[in-house]
């Protein structure tokens, strides 16, 4: 589960890791990959609705920027705590 918002010009997020648990035999990384891909598609649909364009091109541009940001932030630590 993820909740995200902008506060003071910064991203704030609340994550719930382990929602599937080991008893459901679900790979957590695969599940989060699915969640993130669904979010990208939902965002592309919203951007297309507001600004037009082809959804596949929007997804492609989002993917390009996502990979750039991941490369730029490699090794960077993020503030916050993780509760169990």
mmCIF file with all atom_site columns, C-alpha atoms in Angstrom:
data_model
loop_
_atom_site.group_PDB
_atom_site.id
_atom_site.type_symbol
_atom_site.label_atom_id
_atom_site.label_alt_id
_atom_site.label_comp_id
_atom_site.label_asym_id
_atom_site.label_entity_id
_atom_site.label_seq_id
_atom_site.pdbx_PDB_ins_code
_atom_site.Cartn_x
_atom_site.Cartn_y
_atom_site.Cartn_z
_atom_site.occupancy
_atom_site.B_iso_or_equiv
_atom_site.pdbx_formal_charge
_atom_site.auth_seq_id
_atom_site.auth_comp_id
_atom_site.auth_asym_id
_atom_site.auth_atom_id
_atom_site.pdbx_PDB_model_num
ATOM 1  C CA . UNK A 1 1  ? 0.000  0.000   0.000   1.00 0.00 ? 1  UNK A CA 1
ATOM 2  C CA . UNK A 1 2  ? 1.265  3.492   -0.795  1.00 0.00 ? 2  UNK A CA 1
ATOM 3  C CA . UNK A 1 3  ? 0.072  6.991   0.007   1.00 0.00 ? 3  UNK A CA 1
ATOM 4  C CA . UNK A 1 4  ? 1.963  9.945   -1.445  1.00 0.00 ? 4  UNK A CA 1
ATOM 5  C CA . UNK A 1 5  ? 1.567  13.710  -1.357  1.00 0.00 ? 5  UNK A CA 1
ATOM 6  C CA . UNK A 1 6  ? 3.567  16.919  -1.731  1.00 0.00 ? 6  UNK A CA 1
ATOM 7  C CA . UNK A 1 7  ? 4.291  19.027  1.363   1.00 0.00 ? 7  UNK A CA 1
ATOM 8  C CA . UNK A 1 8  ? 6.714  21.951  1.520   1.00 0.00 ? 8  UNK A CA 1
ATOM 9  C CA . UNK A 1 9  ? 7.799  21.229  -2.071  1.00 0.00 ? 9  UNK A CA 1
ATOM 10 C CA . UNK A 1 10 ? 8.888  17.684  -1.151  1.00 0.00 ? 10 UNK A CA 1
ATOM 11 C CA . UNK A 1 11 ? 7.472  14.246  -1.728  1.00 0.00 ? 11 UNK A CA 1
ATOM 12 C CA . UNK A 1 12 ? 6.063  12.604  1.375   1.00 0.00 ? 12 UNK A CA 1
ATOM 13 C CA . UNK A 1 13 ? 5.079  8.951   1.237   1.00 0.00 ? 13 UNK A CA 1
ATOM 14 C CA . UNK A 1 14 ? 3.642  6.362   3.536   1.00 0.00 ? 14 UNK A CA 1
ATOM 15 C CA . UNK A 1 15 ? 4.366  2.763   2.559   1.00 0.00 ? 15 UNK A CA 1
ATOM 16 C CA . UNK A 1 16 ? 3.020  -0.468  3.973   1.00 0.00 ? 16 UNK A CA 1
ATOM 17 C CA . UNK A 1 17 ? 5.484  -3.217  3.247   1.00 0.00 ? 17 UNK A CA 1
ATOM 18 C CA . UNK A 1 18 ? 4.556  -6.824  3.919   1.00 0.00 ? 18 UNK A CA 1
ATOM 19 C CA . UNK A 1 19 ? 0.835  -6.492  3.207   1.00 0.00 ? 19 UNK A CA 1
ATOM 20 C CA . UNK A 1 20 ? 0.841  -9.794  1.356   1.00 0.00 ? 20 UNK A CA 1
ATOM 21 C CA . UNK A 1 21 ? 2.855  -11.619 3.995   1.00 0.00 ? 21 UNK A CA 1
ATOM 22 C CA . UNK A 1 22 ? 4.634  -14.902 3.607   1.00 0.00 ? 22 UNK A CA 1
ATOM 23 C CA . UNK A 1 23 ? 1.450  -16.923 4.097   1.00 0.00 ? 23 UNK A CA 1
ATOM 24 C CA . UNK A 1 24 ? 0.149  -15.739 0.712   1.00 0.00 ? 24 UNK A CA 1
ATOM 25 C CA . UNK A 1 25 ? 3.344  -16.850 -1.052  1.00 0.00 ? 25 UNK A CA 1
ATOM 26 C CA . UNK A 1 26 ? 3.607  -13.554 -2.963  1.00 0.00 ? 26 UNK A CA 1
ATOM 27 C CA . UNK A 1 27 ? 6.976  -12.095 -3.922  1.00 0.00 ? 27 UNK A CA 1
ATOM 28 C CA . UNK A 1 28 ? 6.860  -8.595  -2.441  1.00 0.00 ? 28 UNK A CA 1
ATOM 29 C CA . UNK A 1 29 ? 9.148  -7.105  -5.114  1.00 0.00 ? 29 UNK A CA 1
ATOM 30 C CA . UNK A 1 30 ? 6.972  -8.498  -7.908  1.00 0.00 ? 30 UNK A CA 1
ATOM 31 C CA . UNK A 1 31 ? 3.837  -7.152  -6.210  1.00 0.00 ? 31 UNK A CA 1
ATOM 32 C CA . UNK A 1 32 ? 5.363  -3.666  -5.870  1.00 0.00 ? 32 UNK A CA 1
ATOM 33 C CA . UNK A 1 33 ? 6.472  -3.801  -9.504  1.00 0.00 ? 33 UNK A CA 1
ATOM 34 C CA . UNK A 1 34 ? 2.848  -4.473  -10.449 1.00 0.00 ? 34 UNK A CA 1
ATOM 35 C CA . UNK A 1 35 ? 1.617  -1.606  -8.262  1.00 0.00 ? 35 UNK A CA 1
ATOM 36 C CA . UNK A 1 36 ? 4.126  0.818   -9.777  1.00 0.00 ? 36 UNK A CA 1
ATOM 37 C CA . UNK A 1 37 ? 3.308  -0.254  -13.345 1.00 0.00 ? 37 UNK A CA 1
ATOM 38 C CA . UNK A 1 38 ? -0.408 0.214   -12.652 1.00 0.00 ? 38 UNK A CA 1
ATOM 39 C CA . UNK A 1 39 ? 0.309  3.684   -11.247 1.00 0.00 ? 39 UNK A CA 1
ATOM 40 C CA . UNK A 1 40 ? 2.265  4.624   -14.394 1.00 0.00 ? 40 UNK A CA 1
ATOM 41 C CA . UNK A 1 41 ? -0.629 3.502   -16.600 1.00 0.00 ? 41 UNK A CA 1
ATOM 42 C CA . UNK A 1 42 ? -3.152 5.409   -14.450 1.00 0.00 ? 42 UNK A CA 1
ATOM 43 C CA . UNK A 1 43 ? -0.972 8.520   -14.592 1.00 0.00 ? 43 UNK A CA 1
ATOM 44 C CA . UNK A 1 44 ? -0.607 8.196   -18.371 1.00 0.00 ? 44 UNK A CA 1
ATOM 45 C CA . UNK A 1 45 ? -4.393 7.969   -18.704 1.00 0.00 ? 45 UNK A CA 1
ATOM 46 C CA . UNK A 1 46 ? -4.861 11.098  -16.585 1.00 0.00 ? 46 UNK A CA 1
ATOM 47 C CA . UNK A 1 47 ? -2.182 13.015  -18.504 1.00 0.00 ? 47 UNK A CA 1
ATOM 48 C CA . UNK A 1 48 ? -3.711 11.961  -21.808 1.00 0.00 ? 48 UNK A CA 1
ATOM 49 C CA . UNK A 1 49 ? -7.132 13.098  -20.619 1.00 0.00 ? 49 UNK A CA 1
ATOM 50 C CA . UNK A 1 50 ? -5.822 16.516  -19.573 1.00 0.00 ? 50 UNK A CA 1
ATOM 51 C CA . UNK A 1 51 ? -3.230 17.203  -22.271 1.00 0.00 ? 51 UNK A CA 1
ATOM 52 C CA . UNK A 1 52 ? -3.891 14.775  -25.123 1.00 0.00 ? 52 UNK A CA 1
ATOM 53 C CA . UNK A 1 53 ? -1.295 12.651  -26.833 1.00 0.00 ? 53 UNK A CA 1
ATOM 54 C CA . UNK A 1 54 ? -0.813 8.945   -27.273 1.00 0.00 ? 54 UNK A CA 1
ATOM 55 C CA . UNK A 1 55 ? -0.884 6.904   -24.094 1.00 0.00 ? 55 UNK A CA 1
ATOM 56 C CA . UNK A 1 56 ? 1.964  4.643   -25.218 1.00 0.00 ? 56 UNK A CA 1
ATOM 57 C CA . UNK A 1 57 ? 4.175  7.687   -25.839 1.00 0.00 ? 57 UNK A CA 1
ATOM 58 C CA . UNK A 1 58 ? 3.274  9.128   -22.446 1.00 0.00 ? 58 UNK A CA 1
ATOM 59 C CA . UNK A 1 59 ? 4.162  5.827   -20.754 1.00 0.00 ? 59 UNK A CA 1
ATOM 60 C CA . UNK A 1 60 ? 7.454  5.793   -22.681 1.00 0.00 ? 60 UNK A CA 1
ATOM 61 C CA . UNK A 1 61 ? 8.343  9.343   -21.547 1.00 0.00 ? 61 UNK A CA 1
ATOM 62 C CA . UNK A 1 62 ? 7.406  8.511   -17.946 1.00 0.00 ? 62 UNK A CA 1
ATOM 63 C CA . UNK A 1 63 ? 9.583  5.374   -18.111 1.00 0.00 ? 63 UNK A CA 1
ATOM 64 C CA . UNK A 1 64 ? 12.531 7.347   -19.515 1.00 0.00 ? 64 UNK A CA 1
ATOM 65 C CA . UNK A 1 65 ? 12.275 9.933   -16.738 1.00 0.00 ? 65 UNK A CA 1
ATOM 66 C CA . UNK A 1 66 ? 11.822 7.266   -14.072 1.00 0.00 ? 66 UNK A CA 1
ATOM 67 C CA . UNK A 1 67 ? 14.992 5.465   -15.119 1.00 0.00 ? 67 UNK A CA 1
ATOM 68 C CA . UNK A 1 68 ? 16.900 8.777   -15.269 1.00 0.00 ? 68 UNK A CA 1
ATOM 69 C CA . UNK A 1 69 ? 15.769 9.655   -11.747 1.00 0.00 ? 69 UNK A CA 1
ATOM 70 C CA . UNK A 1 70 ? 16.708 6.201   -10.443 1.00 0.00 ? 70 UNK A CA 1
ATOM 71 C CA . UNK A 1 71 ? 20.181 6.531   -11.955 1.00 0.00 ? 71 UNK A CA 1
ATOM 72 C CA . UNK A 1 72 ? 20.619 10.052  -10.552 1.00 0.00 ? 72 UNK A CA 1
ATOM 73 C CA . UNK A 1 73 ? 19.547 8.981   -7.070  1.00 0.00 ? 73 UNK A CA 1
ATOM 74 C CA . UNK A 1 74 ? 21.675 5.826   -6.962  1.00 0.00 ? 74 UNK A CA 1
ATOM 75 C CA . UNK A 1 75 ? 23.404 5.671   -3.589  1.00 0.00 ? 75 UNK A CA 1
ATOM 76 C CA . UNK A 1 76 ? 21.328 8.538   -2.214  1.00 0.00 ? 76 UNK A CA 1
ATOM 77 C CA . UNK A 1 77 ? 19.675 7.997   1.132   1.00 0.00 ? 77 UNK A CA 1
ATOM 78 C CA . UNK A 1 78 ? 16.127 9.080   1.817   1.00 0.00 ? 78 UNK A CA 1
ATOM 79 C CA . UNK A 1 79 ? 14.986 10.522  5.151   1.00 0.00 ? 79 UNK A CA 1
ATOM 80 C CA . UNK A 1 80 ? 12.386 8.803   7.234   1.00 0.00 ? 80 UNK A CA 1
ATOM 81 C CA . UNK A 1 81 ? 11.799 5.813   9.364   1.00 0.00 ? 81 UNK A CA 1
ATOM 82 C CA . UNK A 1 82 ? 10.429 2.396   8.673   1.00 0.00 ? 82 UNK A CA 1
ATOM 83 C CA . UNK A 1 83 ? 8.073  0.958   11.241  1.00 0.00 ? 83 UNK A CA 1
ATOM 84 C CA . UNK A 1 84 ? 7.095  -2.679  11.588  1.00 0.00 ? 84 UNK A CA 1
#
